[in-house]
XYZ file of C-alpha atoms in Angstrom:
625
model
C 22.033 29.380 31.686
C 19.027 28.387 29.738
C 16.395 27.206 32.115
C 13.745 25.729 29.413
C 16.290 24.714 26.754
C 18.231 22.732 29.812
C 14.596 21.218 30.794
C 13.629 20.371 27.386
C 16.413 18.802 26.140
C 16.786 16.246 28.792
C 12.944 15.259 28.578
C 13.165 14.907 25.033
C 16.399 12.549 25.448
C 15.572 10.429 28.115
C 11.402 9.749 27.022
C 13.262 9.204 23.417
C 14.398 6.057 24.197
C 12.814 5.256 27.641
C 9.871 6.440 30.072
C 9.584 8.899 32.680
C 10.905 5.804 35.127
C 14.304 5.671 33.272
C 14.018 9.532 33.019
C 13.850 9.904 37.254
C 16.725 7.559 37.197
C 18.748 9.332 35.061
C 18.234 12.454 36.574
C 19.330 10.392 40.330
C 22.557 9.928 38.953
C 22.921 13.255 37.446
C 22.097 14.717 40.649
C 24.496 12.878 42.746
C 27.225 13.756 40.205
C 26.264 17.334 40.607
C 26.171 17.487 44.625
C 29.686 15.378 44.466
C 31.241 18.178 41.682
C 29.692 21.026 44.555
C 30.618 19.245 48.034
C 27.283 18.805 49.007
C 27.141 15.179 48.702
C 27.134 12.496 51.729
C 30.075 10.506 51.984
C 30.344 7.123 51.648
C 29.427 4.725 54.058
C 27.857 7.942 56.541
C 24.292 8.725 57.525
C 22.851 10.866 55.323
C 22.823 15.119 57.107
C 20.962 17.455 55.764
C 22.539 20.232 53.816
C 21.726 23.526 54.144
C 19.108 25.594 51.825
C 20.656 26.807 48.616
C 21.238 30.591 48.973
C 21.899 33.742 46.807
C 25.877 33.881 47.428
C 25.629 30.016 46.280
C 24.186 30.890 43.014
C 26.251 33.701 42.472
C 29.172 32.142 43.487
C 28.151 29.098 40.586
C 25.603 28.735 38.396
C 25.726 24.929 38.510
C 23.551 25.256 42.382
C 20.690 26.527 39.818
C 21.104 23.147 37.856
C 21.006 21.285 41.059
C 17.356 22.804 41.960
C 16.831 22.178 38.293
C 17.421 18.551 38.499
C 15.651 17.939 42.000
C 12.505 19.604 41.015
C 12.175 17.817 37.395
C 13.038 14.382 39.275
C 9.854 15.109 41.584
C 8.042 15.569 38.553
C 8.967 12.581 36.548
C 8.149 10.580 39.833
C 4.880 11.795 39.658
C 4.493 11.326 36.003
C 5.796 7.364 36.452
C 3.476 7.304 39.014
C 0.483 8.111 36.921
C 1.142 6.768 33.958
C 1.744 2.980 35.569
C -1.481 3.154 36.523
C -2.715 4.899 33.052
C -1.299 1.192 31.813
C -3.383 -0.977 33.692
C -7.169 -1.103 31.895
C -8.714 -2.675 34.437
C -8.376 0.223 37.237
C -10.487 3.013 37.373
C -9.754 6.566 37.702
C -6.221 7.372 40.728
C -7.911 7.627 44.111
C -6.995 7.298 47.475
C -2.838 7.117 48.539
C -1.938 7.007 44.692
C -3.164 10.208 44.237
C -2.268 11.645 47.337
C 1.261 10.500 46.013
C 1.374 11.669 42.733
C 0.261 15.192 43.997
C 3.026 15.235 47.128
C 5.753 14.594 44.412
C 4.320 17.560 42.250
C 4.271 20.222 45.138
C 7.743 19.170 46.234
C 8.797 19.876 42.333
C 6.719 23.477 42.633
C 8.360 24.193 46.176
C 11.762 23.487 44.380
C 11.080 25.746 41.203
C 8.990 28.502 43.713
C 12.624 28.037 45.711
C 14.762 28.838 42.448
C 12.653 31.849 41.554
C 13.407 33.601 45.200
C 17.012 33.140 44.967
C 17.060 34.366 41.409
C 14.828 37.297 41.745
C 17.068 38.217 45.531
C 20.244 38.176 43.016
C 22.369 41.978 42.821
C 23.693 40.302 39.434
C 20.707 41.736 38.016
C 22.601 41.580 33.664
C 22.997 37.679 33.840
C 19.801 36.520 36.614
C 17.062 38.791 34.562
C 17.595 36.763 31.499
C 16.780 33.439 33.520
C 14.727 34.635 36.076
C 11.313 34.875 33.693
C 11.934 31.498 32.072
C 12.351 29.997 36.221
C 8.813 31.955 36.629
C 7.188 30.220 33.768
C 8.475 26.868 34.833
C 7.351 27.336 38.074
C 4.116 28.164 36.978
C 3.892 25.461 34.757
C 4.799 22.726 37.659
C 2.274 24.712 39.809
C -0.598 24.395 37.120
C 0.617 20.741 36.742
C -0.395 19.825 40.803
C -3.356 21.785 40.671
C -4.048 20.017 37.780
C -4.171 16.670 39.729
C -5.878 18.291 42.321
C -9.105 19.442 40.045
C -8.321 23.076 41.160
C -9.516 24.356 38.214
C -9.387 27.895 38.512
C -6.333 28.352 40.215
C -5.063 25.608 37.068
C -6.186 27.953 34.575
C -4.151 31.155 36.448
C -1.244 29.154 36.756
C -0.737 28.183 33.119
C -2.483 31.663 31.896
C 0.436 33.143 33.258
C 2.813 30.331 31.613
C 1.679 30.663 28.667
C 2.007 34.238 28.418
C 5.632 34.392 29.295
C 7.055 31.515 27.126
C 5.040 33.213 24.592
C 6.828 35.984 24.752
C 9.758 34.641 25.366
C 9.143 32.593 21.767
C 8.378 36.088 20.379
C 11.494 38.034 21.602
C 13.627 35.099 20.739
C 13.448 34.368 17.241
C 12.602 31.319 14.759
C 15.490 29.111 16.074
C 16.127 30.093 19.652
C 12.161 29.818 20.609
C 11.904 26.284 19.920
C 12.065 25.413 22.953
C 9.068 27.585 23.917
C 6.899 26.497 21.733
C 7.215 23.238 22.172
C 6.339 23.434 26.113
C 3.413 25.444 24.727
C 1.929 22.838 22.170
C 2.550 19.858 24.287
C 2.030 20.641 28.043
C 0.481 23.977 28.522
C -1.746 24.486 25.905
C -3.598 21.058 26.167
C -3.634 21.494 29.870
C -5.532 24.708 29.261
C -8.008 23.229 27.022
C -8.930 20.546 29.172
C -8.918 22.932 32.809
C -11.403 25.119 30.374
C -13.407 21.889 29.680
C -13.469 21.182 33.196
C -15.085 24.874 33.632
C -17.988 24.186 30.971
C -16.185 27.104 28.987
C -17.401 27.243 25.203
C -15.043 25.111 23.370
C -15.167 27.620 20.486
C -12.722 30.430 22.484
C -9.167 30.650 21.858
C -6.169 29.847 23.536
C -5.593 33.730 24.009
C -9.010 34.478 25.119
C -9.017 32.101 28.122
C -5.576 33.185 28.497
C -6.948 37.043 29.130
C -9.822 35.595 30.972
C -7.594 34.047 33.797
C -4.299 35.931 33.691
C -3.631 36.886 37.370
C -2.719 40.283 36.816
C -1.427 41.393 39.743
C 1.769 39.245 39.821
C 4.664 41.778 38.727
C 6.072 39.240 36.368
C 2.377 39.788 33.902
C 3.024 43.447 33.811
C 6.533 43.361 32.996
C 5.810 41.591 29.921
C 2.796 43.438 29.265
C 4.915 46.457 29.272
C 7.065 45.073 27.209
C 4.669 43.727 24.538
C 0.852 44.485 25.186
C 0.020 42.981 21.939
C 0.106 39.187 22.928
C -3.453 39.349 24.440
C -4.484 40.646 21.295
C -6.618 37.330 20.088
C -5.818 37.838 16.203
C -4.486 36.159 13.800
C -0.707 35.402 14.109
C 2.086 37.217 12.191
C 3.164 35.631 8.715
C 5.926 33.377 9.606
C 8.152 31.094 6.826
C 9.389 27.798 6.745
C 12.814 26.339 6.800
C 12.553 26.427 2.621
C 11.311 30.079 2.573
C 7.736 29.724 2.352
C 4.984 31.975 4.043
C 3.070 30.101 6.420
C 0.439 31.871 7.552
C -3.021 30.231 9.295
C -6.203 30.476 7.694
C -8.996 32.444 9.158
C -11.401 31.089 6.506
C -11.921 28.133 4.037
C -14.405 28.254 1.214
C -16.646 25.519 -0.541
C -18.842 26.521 -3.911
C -19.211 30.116 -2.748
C -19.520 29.862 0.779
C -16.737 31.001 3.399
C -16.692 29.456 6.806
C -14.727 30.790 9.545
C -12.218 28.493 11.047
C -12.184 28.842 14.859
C -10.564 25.084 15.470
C -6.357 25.823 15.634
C -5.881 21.986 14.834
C -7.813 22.636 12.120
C -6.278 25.932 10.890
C -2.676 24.449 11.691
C -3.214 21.539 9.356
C -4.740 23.180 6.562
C -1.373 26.222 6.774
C 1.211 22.597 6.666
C -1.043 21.586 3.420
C -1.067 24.783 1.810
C 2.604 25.087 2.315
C 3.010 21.669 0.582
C 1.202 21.862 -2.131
C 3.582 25.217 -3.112
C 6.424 22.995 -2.834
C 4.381 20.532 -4.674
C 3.903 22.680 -7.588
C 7.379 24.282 -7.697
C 8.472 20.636 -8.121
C 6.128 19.783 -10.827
C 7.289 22.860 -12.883
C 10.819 21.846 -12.021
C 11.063 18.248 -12.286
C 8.647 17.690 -15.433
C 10.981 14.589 -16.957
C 11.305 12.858 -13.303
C 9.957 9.013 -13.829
C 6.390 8.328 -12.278
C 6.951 6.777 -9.410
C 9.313 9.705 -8.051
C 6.630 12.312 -8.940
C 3.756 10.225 -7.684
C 5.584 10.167 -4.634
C 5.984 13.893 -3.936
C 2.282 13.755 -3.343
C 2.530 12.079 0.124
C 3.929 15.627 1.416
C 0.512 16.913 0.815
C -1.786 14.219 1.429
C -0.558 13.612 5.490
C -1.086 17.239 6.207
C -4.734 17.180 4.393
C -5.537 13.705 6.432
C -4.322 15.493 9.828
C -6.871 18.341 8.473
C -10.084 15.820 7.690
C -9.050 14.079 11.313
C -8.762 17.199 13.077
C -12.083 18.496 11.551
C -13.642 15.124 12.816
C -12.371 15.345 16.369
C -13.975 19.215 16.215
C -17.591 17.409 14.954
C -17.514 14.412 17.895
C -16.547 16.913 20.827
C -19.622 19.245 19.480
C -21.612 16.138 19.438
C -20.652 14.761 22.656
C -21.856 18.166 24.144
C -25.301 17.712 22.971
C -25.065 20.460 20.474
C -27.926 20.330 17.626
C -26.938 19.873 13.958
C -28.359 22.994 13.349
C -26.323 24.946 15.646
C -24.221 27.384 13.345
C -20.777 25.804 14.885
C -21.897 22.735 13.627
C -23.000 23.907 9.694
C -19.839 25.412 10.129
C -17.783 22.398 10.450
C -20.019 20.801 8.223
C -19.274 23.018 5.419
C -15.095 22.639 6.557
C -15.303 19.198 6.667
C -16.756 18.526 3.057
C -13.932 20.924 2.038
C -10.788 18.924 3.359
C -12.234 15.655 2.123
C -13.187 16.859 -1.272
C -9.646 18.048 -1.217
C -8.003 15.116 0.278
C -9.491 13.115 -2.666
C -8.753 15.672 -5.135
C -4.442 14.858 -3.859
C -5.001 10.870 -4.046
C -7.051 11.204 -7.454
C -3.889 13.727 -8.658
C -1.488 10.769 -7.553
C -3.285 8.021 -9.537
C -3.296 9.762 -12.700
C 0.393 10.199 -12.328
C 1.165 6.915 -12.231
C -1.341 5.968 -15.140
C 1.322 7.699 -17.297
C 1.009 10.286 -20.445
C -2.637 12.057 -20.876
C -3.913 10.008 -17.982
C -2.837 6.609 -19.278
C -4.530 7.359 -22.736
C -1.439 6.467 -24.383
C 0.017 3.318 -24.501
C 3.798 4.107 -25.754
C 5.743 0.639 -26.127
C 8.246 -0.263 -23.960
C 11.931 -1.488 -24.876
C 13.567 -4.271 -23.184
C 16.675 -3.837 -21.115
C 19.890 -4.708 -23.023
C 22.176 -7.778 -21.899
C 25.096 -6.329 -19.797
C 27.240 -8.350 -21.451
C 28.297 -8.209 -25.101
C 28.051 -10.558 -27.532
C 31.369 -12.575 -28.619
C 31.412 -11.569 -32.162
C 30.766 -8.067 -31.158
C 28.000 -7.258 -33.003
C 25.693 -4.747 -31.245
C 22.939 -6.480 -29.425
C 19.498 -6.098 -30.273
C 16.817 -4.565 -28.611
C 13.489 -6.693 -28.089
C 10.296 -5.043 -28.371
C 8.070 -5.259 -25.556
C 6.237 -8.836 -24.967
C 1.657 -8.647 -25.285
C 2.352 -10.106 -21.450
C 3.762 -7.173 -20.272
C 1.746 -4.611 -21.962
C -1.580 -6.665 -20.612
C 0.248 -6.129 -16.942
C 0.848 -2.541 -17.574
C -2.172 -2.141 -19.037
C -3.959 -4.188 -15.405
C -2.529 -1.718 -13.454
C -3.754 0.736 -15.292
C -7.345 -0.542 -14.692
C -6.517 -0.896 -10.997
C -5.520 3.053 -10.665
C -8.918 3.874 -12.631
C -10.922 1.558 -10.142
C -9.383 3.355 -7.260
C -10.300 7.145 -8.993
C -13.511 6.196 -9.557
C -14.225 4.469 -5.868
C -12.518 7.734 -4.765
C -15.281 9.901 -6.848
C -17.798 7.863 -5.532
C -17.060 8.844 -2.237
C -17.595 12.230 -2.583
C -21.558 11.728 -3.067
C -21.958 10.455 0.966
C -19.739 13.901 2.052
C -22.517 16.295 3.783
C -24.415 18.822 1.211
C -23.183 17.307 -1.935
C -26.565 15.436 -2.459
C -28.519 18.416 -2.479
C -25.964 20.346 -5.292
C -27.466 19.171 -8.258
C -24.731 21.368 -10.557
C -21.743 19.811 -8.156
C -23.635 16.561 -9.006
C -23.124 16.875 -13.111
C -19.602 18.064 -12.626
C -18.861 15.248 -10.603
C -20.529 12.633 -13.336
C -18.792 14.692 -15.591
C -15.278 13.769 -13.999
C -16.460 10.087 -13.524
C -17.289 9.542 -16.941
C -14.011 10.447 -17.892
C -12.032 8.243 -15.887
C -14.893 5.415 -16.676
C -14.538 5.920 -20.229
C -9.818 5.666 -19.675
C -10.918 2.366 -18.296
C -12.465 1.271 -20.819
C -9.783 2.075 -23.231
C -7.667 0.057 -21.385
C -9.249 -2.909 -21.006
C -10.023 -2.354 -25.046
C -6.354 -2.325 -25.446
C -6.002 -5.625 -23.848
C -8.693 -7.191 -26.545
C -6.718 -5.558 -28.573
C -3.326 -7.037 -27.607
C -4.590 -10.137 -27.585
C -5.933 -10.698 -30.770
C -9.997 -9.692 -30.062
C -11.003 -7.193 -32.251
C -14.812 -7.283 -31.940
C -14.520 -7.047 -28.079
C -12.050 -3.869 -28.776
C -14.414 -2.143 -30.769
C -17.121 -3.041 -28.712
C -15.022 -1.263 -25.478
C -13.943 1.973 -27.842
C -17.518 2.426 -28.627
C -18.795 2.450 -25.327
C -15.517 4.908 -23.923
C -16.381 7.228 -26.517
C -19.596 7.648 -25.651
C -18.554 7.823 -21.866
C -16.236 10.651 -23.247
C -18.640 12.771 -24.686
C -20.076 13.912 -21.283
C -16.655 15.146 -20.047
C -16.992 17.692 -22.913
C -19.729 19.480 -22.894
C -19.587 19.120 -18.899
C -16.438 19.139 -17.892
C -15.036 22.618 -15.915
C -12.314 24.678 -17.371
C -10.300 25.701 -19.965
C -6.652 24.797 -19.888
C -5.112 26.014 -16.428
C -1.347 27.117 -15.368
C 1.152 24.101 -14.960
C 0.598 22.946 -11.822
C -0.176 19.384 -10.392
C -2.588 16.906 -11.257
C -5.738 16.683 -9.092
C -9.679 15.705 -9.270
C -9.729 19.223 -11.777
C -10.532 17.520 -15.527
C -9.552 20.517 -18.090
C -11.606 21.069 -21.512
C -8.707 20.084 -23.167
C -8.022 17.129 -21.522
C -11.092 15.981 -22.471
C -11.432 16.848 -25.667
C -8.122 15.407 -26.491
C -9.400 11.637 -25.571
C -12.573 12.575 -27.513
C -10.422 12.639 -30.175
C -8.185 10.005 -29.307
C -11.189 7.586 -29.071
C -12.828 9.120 -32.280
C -9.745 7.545 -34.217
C -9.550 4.263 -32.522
C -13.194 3.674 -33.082
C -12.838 4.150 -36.672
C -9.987 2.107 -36.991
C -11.219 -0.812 -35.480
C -14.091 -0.578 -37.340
C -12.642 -1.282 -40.730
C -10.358 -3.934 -38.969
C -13.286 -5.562 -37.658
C -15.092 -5.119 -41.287
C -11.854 -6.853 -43.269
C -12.412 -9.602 -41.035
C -16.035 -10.238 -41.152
C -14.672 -10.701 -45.401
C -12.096 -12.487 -44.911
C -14.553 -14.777 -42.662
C -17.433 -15.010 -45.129
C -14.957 -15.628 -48.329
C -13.293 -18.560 -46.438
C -17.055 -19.960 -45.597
C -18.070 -19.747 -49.266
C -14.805 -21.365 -50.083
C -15.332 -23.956 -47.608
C -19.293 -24.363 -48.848
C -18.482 -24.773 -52.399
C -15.337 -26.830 -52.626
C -15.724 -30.538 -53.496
C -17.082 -33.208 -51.139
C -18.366 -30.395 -48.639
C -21.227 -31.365 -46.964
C -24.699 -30.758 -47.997
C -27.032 -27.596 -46.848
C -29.019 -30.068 -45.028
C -26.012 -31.130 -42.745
C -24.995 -27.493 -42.256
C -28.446 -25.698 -41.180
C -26.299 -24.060 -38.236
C -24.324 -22.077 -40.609
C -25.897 -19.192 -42.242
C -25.406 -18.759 -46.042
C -24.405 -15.305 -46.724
C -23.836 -15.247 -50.100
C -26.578 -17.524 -50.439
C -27.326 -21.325 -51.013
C -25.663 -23.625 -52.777
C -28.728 -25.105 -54.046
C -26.515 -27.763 -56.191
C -25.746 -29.136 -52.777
C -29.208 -29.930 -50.711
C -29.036 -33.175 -50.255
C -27.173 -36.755 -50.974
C -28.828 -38.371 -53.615
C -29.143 -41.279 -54.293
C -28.725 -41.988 -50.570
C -25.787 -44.386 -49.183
C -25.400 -46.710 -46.572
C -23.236 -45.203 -43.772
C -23.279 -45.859 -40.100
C -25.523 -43.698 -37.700
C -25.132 -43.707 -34.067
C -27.723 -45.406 -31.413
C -28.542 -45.980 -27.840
C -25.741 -48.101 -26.465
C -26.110 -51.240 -24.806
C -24.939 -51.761 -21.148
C -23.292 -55.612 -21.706
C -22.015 -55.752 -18.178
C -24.917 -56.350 -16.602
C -26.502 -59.396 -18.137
C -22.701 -60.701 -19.139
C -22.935 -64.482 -17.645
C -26.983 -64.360 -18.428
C -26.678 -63.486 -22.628
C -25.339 -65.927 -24.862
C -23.734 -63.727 -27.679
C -22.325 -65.247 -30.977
C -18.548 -66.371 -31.138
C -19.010 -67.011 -27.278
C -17.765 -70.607 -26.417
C -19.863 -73.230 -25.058
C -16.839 -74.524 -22.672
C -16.457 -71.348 -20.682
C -19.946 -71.952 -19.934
C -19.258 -75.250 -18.667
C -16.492 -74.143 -16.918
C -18.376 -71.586 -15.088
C -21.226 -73.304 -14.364
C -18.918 -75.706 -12.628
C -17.236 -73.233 -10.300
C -20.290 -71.742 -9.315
C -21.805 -75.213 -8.318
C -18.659 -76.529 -6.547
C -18.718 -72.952 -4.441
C -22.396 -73.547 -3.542
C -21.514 -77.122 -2.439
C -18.704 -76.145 0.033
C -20.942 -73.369 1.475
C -23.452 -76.210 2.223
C -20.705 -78.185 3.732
C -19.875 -75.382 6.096
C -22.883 -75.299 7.017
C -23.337 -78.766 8.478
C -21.985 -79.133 11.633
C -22.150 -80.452 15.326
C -25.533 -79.661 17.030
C -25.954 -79.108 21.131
C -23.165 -78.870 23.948
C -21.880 -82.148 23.430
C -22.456 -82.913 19.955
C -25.864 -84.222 20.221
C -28.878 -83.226 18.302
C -32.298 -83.155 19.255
């Protein structure tokens, strides 16, 4: 039977799709269905005796009695666990006192009594061929659930032993396995024992810079027998160095850095996070690259999305190297502490590489030669053919379109260039002055792809002048990039923040042409403009020079044409006149005299009835005074 395998499976179903509540549950039911299979169940309807103490003869007799212990001791432990984490849910208590924790650490004791129970009977066993293989992984899980109680009862020390000695055996146990079988064991290691270890060491005031394997060594009871079997067995797993090369499921080595380098200076790693996530981005940016070199003709969005393999392991690397910065902080250690240069220097590195992988994805979606080509799109065919069947023609693509290709475009460069900004505020770049003109370097190329693209839009629709204007200014912006700009042409491999001498010098060139292209478009129409104008200027019954001082002559005046002479009688605007207001005051000619009557006669009868209103009864009774 496989102890951890049995214990690890069942977690990993039951917190899958529940908590450690429905996980206690569970493990009720499967207990009672175990003690009814063994005849070791109550009946129905009885009081509940007491069964006697599972013995040697029972396990050797069936192996399912070890399941039974199994079961009892992990349902102690998820009843602790539910314990603790309902009142891990509620924000407004404060840290488990009093009966809670009294409780919690009860059930976690009874689950160590149960697993210290299993070892006994194993390790008593004559069947020494089948227990032996068991009886080290029952060991390690006791000593896990033991390092788990004192765990909740701050026993630090002892906590430390307990899970030394845990981690030592499923380490081995990994080891001795093999790639497949030691799952298991390493996943007890990285989520329960490990952590535990790390935060019992915290507890202690130990340096947070030691290793796993050197507290391990520090606290590793070594008088239990079950330490120096597997020490004889393999003495080199106290040996704190770095790990054997191991491969991934697709063949590739995975090996963790010691080191990590930024313009010629090497920094030793001593965070695992940080180690771990920078191996998982090194292995994907191999498979990156073999897909690149395999899958050249792919469409964008398929290649720009083979990126995201590398960027979440290089974010879990820039978070990781930000948790290491805020726990050295929160200990009051002083910036210039070497630890802290140290992570410094490692965390400029994974960001500068971070947005070297989002910069690569953006130019791969700009398109060919970093979106310096604009290659015309066809329109899909009907799927239906036509009734005459005649083959159906292909539209070009519409100028709405290519301005919406060519926005995104714009978009992508706006990111890049954001992206290169945010380099500058990374710690020690302001002080490297040469990382400083490399970087402007980069930027202006980008800048200077933005501008051609928002050219191409004037372009598109019909503005030549702004165009030119736009091509002028990118080609200037692209003449930094090559005398700046890093390397030569590099290996095929994917596109990052890296801006080749080729690259460059290819939109140099590009922009070269464009610029003097437009020019002589812009020149024929500046001709074509000035001939209509003369036209216009000399052609009968155009107006004089003196009526067209805001047009410039350019092929001088017409002095034929100065002024109208002799001068005629034509209209000329003036101030107007606001009739409304003096309308019934104003007699104006053609008016008639009888609407004046007329409305000099309404507007005395209506002053006559007002007076009439007016007049009335005076007092209480009608009588004046």
């Amino acid at each position: 039977m496989d102890i951890t395998k049995f214990i690890v499976s069942r977690r990993n179903e039951a917190l899958l799709v529940g908590d450690y509540g429905s996980y206690r549950k569970q493990l009720s039911r499967r207990l009672l269905t175990v003690n009814q299979r063994l005849g070791r169940a109550s009946p129905k309807g009885r009081k509940y005796t007491p069964k006697a103490p599972i013995s040697t003869q029972d396990v050797a007799s069936n192996i399912e009695f070890v399941a039974l212990l199994l079961l009892t001791a992990e349902r102690a432990w998820a009843h602790a666990l539910h314990v603790k984490s309902m009142h891990s849910a509620d924000s407004s208590a404060k840290d488990i006192t009093g009966s809670t924790r009294t409780h919690i650490i009860s059930r976690l004791r009874k689950a160590q009594q149960t697993a210290a129970h299993l070892v006994e009977v194993l390790h008593s066993s004559k069947d020494e061929q089948n227990v032996s293989k068991i009886l080290f992984e029952a060991r390690a899980y006791y000593c896990m659930l033991h390092g788990s109680s004192c765990f909740e009862s701050q026993k630090w020390e002892q906590c430390l032993k307990s899970y030394s000695e845990a981690h030592l055996i499923y380490k081995w146990l990994a080891s001795s396995r093999g790639a497949t079988q030691g799952d298991p064991f390493s996943e007890l290691l990285s989520s329960t024992v490990e952590p535990s270890i790390r935060y019992a060491a915290y507890q202690l005031r130990l340096a947070r810079t030691l290793s796993i394997t050197t507290i391990v060594v520090r606290y590793l009871p070594r008088d239990s027998d079950y330490v120096q079997e597997v020490l004889k067995q393999d003495l080199d797993l106290l040996k704190d160095g770095p790990s054997p090369p191991k491969k991934s499921s697709d063949g590739i080595t995975k090996d963790l850095p010691k080191t990590i380098s930024w313009r010629s200076r090497i920094v030793n790693i001593e965070d695992a996070n940080i180690a771990q996530a920078l191996a998982a981005a090194s292995i994907a940016e191999q498979k990156l690259t073999s897909l690149a070199l395999a899958n050249a003709q792919q469409p964008l969005k398929e290649r720009a999305g083979a990126y995201d393999e590398v960027l979440l392991p290089s974010q879990d690397a820039v978070n990781a190297t930000k948790t290491a910065i805020d726990e050295l902080t929160a200990d009051g250690v002083a910036q210039g502490d070497p630890r802290m240069q140290g992570l410094q220097i490692t965390r400029t590195a994974v960001n500068y590489a971070l947005v070297g992988w989002r910069i690569g994805r953006n130019r791969v979606l700009c398109g060919e030669g970093d979106g310096a080509y604009l290659d015309p799109e066809l329109s899909r065919k009907p799927k239906k053919a036509r009734e005459d069947g005649e083959a159906v023609a292909t539209l070009a693509e519409s100028n709405g379109k290519r301005n919406a290709r060519l926005r995104e475009r714009v978009t992508l460069y706006d990111t890049i260039l954001q992206s290169l900004d945010s380099v500058k505020e990374l710690p020690g770049v302001a002080a490297d002055q040469v990382f400083l003109e490399e970087l402007g370097a980069k930027r202006s190329y980008f800048a200077s792809l933005r501008c051609l693209a928002i050219a191409r839009s004037h372009n598109v629709s019909g503005k030549s002048k702004n165009a030119l204007a736009l091509y002028a200014r990118a080609l200037d912006l692209s003449s930094n990039p090559v005398s700046q700009a890093g390397t030569d042409a590099a290996p095929k491999r994917p596109l990052n923040i890296e801006v080749t001498k080729n690259q460059a010098d290819s939109l140099h060139h590009l922009l070269e042409g464009l610029v003097a292209q437009h020019r002589a478009l812009v020149e024929i129409e500046n001709l074509s403009t000035d001939a209509a104008r003369l036209e216009k200027s000399t052609a009968p019954g155009s107006l004089p020079m003196i009526e067209r001082l805001d047009e410039y002559p350019v092929n001088g005046a017409d002095l034929s044409n100065l002024v109208v002479y002799p001068p005629r009688v034509r209209p000329i605007p003036v101030k107007p006149i606001f009739l409304d207001v003096a309308w019934t005051y104003i007699d104006y000619p053609g008016r008639a005299k009888k609407e004046q009557d007329v409305a000099h006669e309404a507007s005395k009868v209506a002053v006559e009835k007002v007076e009439e209103k007016k007049e009335g009864r005076k007092g209480w009774f009608g009588f004046g005074r």
